mmCIF file of C-alpha atoms in Angstrom:
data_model
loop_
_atom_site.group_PDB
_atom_site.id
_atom_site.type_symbol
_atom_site.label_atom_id
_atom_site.label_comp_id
_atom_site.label_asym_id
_atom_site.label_seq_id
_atom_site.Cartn_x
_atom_site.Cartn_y
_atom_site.Cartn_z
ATOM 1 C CA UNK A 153 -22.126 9.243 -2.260
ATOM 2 C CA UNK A 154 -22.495 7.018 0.446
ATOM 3 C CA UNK A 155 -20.829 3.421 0.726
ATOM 4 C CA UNK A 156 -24.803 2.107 0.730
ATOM 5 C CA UNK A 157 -25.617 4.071 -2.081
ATOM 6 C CA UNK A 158 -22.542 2.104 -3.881
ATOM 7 C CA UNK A 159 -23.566 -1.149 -2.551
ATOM 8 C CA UNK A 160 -27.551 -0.386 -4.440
ATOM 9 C CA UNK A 161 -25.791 1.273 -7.841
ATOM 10 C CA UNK A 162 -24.146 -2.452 -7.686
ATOM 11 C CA UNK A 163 -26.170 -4.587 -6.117
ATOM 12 C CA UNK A 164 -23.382 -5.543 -4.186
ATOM 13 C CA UNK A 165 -23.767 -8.287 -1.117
ATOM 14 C CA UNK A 166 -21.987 -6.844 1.842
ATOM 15 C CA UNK A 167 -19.210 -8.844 3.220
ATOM 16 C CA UNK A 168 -18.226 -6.736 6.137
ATOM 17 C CA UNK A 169 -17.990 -2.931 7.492
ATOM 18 C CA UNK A 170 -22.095 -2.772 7.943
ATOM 19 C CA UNK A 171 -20.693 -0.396 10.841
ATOM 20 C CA UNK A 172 -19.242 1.952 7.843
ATOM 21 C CA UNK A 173 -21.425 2.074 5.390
ATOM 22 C CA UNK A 174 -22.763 5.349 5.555
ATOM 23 C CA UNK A 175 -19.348 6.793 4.796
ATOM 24 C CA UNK A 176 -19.087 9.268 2.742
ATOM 25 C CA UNK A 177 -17.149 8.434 -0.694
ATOM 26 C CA UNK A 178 -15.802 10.997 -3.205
ATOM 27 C CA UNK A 179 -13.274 8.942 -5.547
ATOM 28 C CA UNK A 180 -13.043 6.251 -6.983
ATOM 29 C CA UNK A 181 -10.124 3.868 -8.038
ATOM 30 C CA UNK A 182 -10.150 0.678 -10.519
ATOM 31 C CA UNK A 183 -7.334 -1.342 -10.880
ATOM 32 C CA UNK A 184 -5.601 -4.806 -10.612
ATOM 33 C CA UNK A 185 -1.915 -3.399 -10.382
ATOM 34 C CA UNK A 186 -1.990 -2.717 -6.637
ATOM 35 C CA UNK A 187 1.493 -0.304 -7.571
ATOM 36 C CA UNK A 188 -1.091 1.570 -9.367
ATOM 37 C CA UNK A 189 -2.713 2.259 -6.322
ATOM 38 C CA UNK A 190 -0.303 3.173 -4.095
ATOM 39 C CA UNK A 191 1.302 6.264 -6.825
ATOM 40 C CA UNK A 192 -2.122 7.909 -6.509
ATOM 41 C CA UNK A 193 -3.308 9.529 -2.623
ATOM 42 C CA UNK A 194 -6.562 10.839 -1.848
ATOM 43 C CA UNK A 195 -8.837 10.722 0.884
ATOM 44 C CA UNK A 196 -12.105 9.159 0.927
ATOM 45 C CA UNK A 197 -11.453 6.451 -2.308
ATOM 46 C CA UNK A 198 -13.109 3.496 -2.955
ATOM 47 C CA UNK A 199 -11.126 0.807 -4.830
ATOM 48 C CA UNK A 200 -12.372 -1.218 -7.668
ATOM 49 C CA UNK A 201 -10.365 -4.555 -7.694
ATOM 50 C CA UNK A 202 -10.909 -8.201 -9.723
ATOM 51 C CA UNK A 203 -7.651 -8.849 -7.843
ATOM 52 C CA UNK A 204 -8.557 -10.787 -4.296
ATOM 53 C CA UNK A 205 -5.654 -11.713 -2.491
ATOM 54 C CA UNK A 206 -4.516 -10.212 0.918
ATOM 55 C CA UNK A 207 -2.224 -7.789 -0.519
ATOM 56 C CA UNK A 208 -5.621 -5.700 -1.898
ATOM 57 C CA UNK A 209 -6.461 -5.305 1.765
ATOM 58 C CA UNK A 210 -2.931 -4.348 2.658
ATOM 59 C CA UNK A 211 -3.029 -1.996 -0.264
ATOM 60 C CA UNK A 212 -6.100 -0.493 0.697
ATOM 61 C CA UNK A 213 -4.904 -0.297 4.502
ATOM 62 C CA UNK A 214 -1.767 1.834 3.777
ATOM 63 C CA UNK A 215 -3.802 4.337 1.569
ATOM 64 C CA UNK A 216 -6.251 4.403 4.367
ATOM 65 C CA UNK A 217 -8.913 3.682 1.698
ATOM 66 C CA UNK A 218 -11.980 2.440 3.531
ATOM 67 C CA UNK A 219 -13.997 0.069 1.275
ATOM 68 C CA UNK A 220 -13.290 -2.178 -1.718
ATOM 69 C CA UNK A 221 -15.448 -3.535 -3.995
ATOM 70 C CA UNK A 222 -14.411 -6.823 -5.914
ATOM 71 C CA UNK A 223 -15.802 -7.051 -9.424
ATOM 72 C CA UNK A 224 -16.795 -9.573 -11.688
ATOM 73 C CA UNK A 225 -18.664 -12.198 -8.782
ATOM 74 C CA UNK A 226 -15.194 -12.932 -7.066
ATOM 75 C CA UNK A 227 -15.185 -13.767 -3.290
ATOM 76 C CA UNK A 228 -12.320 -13.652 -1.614
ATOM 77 C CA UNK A 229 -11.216 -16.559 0.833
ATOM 78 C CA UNK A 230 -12.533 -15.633 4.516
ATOM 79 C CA UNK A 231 -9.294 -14.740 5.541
ATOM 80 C CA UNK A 232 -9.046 -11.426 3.589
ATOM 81 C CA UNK A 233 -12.628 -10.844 4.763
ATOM 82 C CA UNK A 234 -11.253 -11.183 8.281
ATOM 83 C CA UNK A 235 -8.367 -9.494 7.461
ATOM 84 C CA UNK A 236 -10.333 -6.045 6.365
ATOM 85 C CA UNK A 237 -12.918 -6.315 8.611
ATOM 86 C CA UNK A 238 -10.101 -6.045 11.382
ATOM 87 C CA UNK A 239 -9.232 -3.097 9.856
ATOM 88 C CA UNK A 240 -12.853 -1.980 9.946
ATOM 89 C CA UNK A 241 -12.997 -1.704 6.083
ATOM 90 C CA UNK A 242 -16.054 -1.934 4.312
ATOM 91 C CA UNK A 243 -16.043 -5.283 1.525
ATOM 92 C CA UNK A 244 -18.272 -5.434 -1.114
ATOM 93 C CA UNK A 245 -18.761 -8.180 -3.627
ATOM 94 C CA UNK A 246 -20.581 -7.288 -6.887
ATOM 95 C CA UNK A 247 -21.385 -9.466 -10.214
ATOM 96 C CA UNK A 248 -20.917 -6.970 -12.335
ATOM 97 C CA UNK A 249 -17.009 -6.705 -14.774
ATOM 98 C CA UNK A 250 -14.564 -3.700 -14.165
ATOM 99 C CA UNK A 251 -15.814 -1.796 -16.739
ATOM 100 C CA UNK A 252 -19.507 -1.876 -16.176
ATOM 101 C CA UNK A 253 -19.051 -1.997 -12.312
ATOM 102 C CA UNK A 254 -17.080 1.563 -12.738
ATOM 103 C CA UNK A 255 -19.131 2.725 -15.550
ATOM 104 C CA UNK A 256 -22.542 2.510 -13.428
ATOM 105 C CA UNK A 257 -20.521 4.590 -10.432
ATOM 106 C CA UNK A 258 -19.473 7.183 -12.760
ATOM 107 C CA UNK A 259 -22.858 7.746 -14.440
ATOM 108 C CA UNK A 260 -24.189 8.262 -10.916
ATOM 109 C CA UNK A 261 -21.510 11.010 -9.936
ATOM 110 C CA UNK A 262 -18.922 8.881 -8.525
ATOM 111 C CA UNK A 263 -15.475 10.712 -10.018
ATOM 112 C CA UNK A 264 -11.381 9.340 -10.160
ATOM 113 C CA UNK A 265 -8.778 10.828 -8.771
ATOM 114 C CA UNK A 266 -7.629 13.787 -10.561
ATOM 115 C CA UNK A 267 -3.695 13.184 -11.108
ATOM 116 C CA UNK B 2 9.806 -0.415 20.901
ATOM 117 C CA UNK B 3 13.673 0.759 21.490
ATOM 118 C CA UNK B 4 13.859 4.579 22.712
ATOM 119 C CA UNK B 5 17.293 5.624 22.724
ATOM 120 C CA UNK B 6 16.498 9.271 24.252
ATOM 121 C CA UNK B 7 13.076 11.110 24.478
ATOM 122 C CA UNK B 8 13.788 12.661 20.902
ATOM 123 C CA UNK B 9 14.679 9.801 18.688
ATOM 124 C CA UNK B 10 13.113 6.774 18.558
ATOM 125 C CA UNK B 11 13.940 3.794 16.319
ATOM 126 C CA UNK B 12 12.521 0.693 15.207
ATOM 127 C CA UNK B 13 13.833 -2.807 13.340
ATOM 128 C CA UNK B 14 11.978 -5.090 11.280
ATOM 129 C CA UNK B 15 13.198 -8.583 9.772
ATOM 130 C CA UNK B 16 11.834 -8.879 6.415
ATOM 131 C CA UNK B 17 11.324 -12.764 5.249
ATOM 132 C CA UNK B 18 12.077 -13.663 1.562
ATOM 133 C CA UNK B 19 8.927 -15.021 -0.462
ATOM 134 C CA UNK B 20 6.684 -14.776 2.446
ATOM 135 C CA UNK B 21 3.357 -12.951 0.675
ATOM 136 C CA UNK B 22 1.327 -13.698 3.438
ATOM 137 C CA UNK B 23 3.335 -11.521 5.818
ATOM 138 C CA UNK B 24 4.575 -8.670 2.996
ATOM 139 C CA UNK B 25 3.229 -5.970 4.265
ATOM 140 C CA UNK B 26 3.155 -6.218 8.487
ATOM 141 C CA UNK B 27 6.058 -4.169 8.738
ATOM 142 C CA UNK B 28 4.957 -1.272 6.955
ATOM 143 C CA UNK B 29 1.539 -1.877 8.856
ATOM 144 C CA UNK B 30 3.095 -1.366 11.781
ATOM 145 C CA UNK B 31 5.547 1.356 11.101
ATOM 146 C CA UNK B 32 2.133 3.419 10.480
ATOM 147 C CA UNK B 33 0.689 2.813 13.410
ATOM 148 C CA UNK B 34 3.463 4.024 15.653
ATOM 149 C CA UNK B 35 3.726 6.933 13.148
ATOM 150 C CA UNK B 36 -0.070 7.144 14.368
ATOM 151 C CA UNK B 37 0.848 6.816 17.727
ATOM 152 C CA UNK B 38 3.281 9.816 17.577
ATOM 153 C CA UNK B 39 0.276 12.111 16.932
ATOM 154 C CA UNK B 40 1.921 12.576 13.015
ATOM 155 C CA UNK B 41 0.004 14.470 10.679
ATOM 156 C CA UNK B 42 -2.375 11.351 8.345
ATOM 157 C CA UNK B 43 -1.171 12.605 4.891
ATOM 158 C CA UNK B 44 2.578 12.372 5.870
ATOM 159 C CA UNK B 45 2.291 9.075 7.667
ATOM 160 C CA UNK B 46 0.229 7.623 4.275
ATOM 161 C CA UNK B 47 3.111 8.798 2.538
ATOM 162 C CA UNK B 48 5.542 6.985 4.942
ATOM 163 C CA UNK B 49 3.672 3.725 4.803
ATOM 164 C CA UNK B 50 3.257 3.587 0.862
ATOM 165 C CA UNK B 51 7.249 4.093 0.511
ATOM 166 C CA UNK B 52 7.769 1.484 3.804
ATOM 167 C CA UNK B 53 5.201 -1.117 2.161
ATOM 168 C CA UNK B 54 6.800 -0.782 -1.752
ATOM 169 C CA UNK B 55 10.366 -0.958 -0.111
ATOM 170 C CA UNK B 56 8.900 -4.065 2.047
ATOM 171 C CA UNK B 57 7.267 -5.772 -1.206
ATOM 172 C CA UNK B 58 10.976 -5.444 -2.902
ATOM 173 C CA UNK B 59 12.920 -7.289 -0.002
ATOM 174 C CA UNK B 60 10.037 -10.120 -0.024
ATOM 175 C CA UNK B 61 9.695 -10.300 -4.218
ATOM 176 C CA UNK B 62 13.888 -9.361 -4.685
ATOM 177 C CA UNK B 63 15.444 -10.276 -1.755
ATOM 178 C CA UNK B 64 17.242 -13.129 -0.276
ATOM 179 C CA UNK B 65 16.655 -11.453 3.355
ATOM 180 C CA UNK B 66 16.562 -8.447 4.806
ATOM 181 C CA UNK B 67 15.439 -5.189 7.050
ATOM 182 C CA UNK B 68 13.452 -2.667 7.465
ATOM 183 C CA UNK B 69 14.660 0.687 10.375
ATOM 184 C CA UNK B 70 12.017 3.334 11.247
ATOM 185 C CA UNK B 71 13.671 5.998 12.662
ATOM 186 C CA UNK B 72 12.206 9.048 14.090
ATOM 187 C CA UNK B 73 13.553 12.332 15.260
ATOM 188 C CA UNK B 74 12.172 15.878 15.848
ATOM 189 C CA UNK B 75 13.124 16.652 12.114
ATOM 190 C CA UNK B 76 12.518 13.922 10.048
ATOM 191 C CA UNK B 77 11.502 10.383 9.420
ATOM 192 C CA UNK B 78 14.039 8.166 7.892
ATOM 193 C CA UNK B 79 13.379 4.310 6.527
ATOM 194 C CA UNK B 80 15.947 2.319 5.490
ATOM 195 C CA UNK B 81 15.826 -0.883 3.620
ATOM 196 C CA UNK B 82 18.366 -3.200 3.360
ATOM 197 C CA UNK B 83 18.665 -6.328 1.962
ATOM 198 C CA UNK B 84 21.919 -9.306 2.064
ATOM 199 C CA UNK B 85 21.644 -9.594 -2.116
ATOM 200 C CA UNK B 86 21.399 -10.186 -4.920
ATOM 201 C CA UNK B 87 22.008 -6.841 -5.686
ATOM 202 C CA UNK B 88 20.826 -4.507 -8.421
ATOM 203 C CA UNK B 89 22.737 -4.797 -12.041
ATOM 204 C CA UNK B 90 21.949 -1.654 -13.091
ATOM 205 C CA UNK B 91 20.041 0.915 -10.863
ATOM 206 C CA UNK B 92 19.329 3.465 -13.102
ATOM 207 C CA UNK B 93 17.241 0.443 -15.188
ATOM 208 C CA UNK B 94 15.453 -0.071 -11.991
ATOM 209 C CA UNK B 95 14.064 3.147 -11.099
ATOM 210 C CA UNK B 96 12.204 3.529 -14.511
ATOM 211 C CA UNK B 97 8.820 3.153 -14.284
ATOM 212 C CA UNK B 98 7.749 0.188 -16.060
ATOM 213 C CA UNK B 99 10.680 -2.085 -15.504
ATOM 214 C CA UNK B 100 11.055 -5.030 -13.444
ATOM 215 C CA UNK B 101 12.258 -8.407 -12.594
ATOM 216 C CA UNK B 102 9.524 -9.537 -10.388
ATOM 217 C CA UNK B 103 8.431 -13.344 -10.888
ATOM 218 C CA UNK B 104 4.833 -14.564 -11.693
ATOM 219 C CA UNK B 105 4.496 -14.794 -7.773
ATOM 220 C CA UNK B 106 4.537 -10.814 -7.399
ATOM 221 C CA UNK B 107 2.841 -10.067 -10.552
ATOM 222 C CA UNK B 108 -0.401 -12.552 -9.207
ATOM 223 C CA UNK B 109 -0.508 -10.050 -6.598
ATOM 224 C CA UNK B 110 -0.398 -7.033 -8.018
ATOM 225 C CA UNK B 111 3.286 -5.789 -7.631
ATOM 226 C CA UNK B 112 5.840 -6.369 -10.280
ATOM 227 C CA UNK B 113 4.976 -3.635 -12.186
ATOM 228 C CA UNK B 114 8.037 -1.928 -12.136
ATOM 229 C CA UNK B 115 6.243 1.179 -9.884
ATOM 230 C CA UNK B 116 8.375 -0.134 -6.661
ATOM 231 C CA UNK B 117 10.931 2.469 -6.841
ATOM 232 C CA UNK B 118 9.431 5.305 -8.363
ATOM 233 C CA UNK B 119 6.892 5.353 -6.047
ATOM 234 C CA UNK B 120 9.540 5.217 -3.075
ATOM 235 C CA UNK B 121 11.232 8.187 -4.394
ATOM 236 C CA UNK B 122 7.666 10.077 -5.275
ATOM 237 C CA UNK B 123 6.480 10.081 -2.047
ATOM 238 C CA UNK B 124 10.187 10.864 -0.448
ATOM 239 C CA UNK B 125 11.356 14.221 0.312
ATOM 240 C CA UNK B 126 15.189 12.507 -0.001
ATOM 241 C CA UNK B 127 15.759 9.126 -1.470
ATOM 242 C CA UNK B 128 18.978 7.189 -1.927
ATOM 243 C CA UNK B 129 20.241 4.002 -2.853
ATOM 244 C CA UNK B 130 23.232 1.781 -3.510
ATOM 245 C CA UNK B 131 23.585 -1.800 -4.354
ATOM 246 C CA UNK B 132 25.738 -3.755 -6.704
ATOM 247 C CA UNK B 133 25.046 -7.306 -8.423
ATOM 248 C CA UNK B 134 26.437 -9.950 -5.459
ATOM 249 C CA UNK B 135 26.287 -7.717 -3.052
ATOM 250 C CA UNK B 136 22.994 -6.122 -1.104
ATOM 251 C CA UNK B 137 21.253 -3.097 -1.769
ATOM 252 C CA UNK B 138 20.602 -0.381 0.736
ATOM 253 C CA UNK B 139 17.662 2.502 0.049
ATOM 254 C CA UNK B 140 17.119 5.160 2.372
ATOM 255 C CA UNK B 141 14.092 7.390 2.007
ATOM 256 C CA UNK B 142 13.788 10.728 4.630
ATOM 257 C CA UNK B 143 10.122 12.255 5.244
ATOM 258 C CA UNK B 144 10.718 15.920 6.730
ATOM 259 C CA UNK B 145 8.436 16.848 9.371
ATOM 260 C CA UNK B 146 8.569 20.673 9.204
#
């Protein structure tokens, strides 16, 4: 599914990448423990984070995972906006928790990794 | 950049204790001269995940140290190195789950005890040596054929 079609599922307020959203996305990734992150590679992720520091964006950069949604109504300070959108990363910002955010992508196709 | 000869090519980076807000530039920029070098994506990701664990450890552990990229027609070698405090008891270390890492790291999402396992998973060859009150060296080779 597309990065839009995430966006709807979550009703998710865009916070940069409107260049990118039409991406294709095939996995997806929740998790706080950025370590977490970087032991599992695949292509075309899309990380799940309540975590909204700079380090998600670095994360996210060295796994060259394209967009990252942050859960639970959390905005991260402009600086990690500007920070992705550098990168030309797509940011989302949804209300819904971990759980539910990932449980809505999952009942609409959206897979994880296979380790 | 510092080329020594057309076939190897090596890089240094100074790696600041504490400094979160920088963690991570070096590895940043080890992958995109890896880029630059026309290297194939899935071994450069694997390259910058080891370079940016093994950068996160000198920040959270260290009391200063380095980061060398060097490349030749073979292989890809990074080497970390730190000035202390030195690892009590490596094979503690390199069990996943175990760590030292303050509040700081763990407010960040490292700290998890994943730092060196992860290094090694993603190396082809993977050493290290330290002892408590002195520094601790890792060296992690990527082959390229």
């Amino acid at each position: 599914m597309t990065i839009l079609e995430i966006m709807n599922i979550l009703g998710a307020e865009l916070l940069c990448g409107q260049e990118i959203i039409d991406k294709e996305i095939l996995y997806a990734c929740g998790s706080d423990l950025m370590s977490d992150v970087l032991a599992f590679v695949k292509d075309h992720t899309i990380l799940l984070t309540g975590l909204t520091n700079p380090q998600v964006v670095r994360t996210a950069e060295m796994m060259d995972i394209s967009a990252i949604v942050f859960v639970r109504g959390k905005r991260p300070a402009d600086e990690v906006i500007k920070i992705a959108a550098e990168r030309k990363m797509a940011v989302l910002l949804t209300k819904y928790k971990m759980f539910t955010a990932c449980g809505l992508l999952y009942q609409a196709g959206l897979r994880g990794d296979v380790i | 950049m510092e080329t020594t000869d057309e076939a190897t090519m090596s890089k240094y980076y100074s790696i600041e204790p504490g400094n979160f807000i920088l963690a991570g530039e070096a590895a940043e920029q080890i992958k995109k001269i890896l880029k630059q070098l026309g290297i194939d994506a899935a071994l450069i990701r694997k390259v910058a995940i080891a370079s940016y664990e093994a950068e996160m450890n000198l920040v959270i552990h260290s009391v200063g140290g380095r980061l060398i990229l060097n490349v030749n027609p073979q292989e890809i070698t990074i080497i970390a190195q730190d000035d202390g405090p030195g690892i009590k008891d490596i094979e503690l270390a390199m069990k996943e789950g175990y760590s030292t890492a303050p509040d700081a790291a763990r407010e960040l999402g490292f700290g998890a005890g994943m730092g060196l396992p992860n290094i090694k998973r993603y190396s082809d060859r993977f050493a290290i040596q330290s002892a408590e009150g002195e520094g601790t060296r890792v060296e992690m080779t990527f082959y390229l054929s």
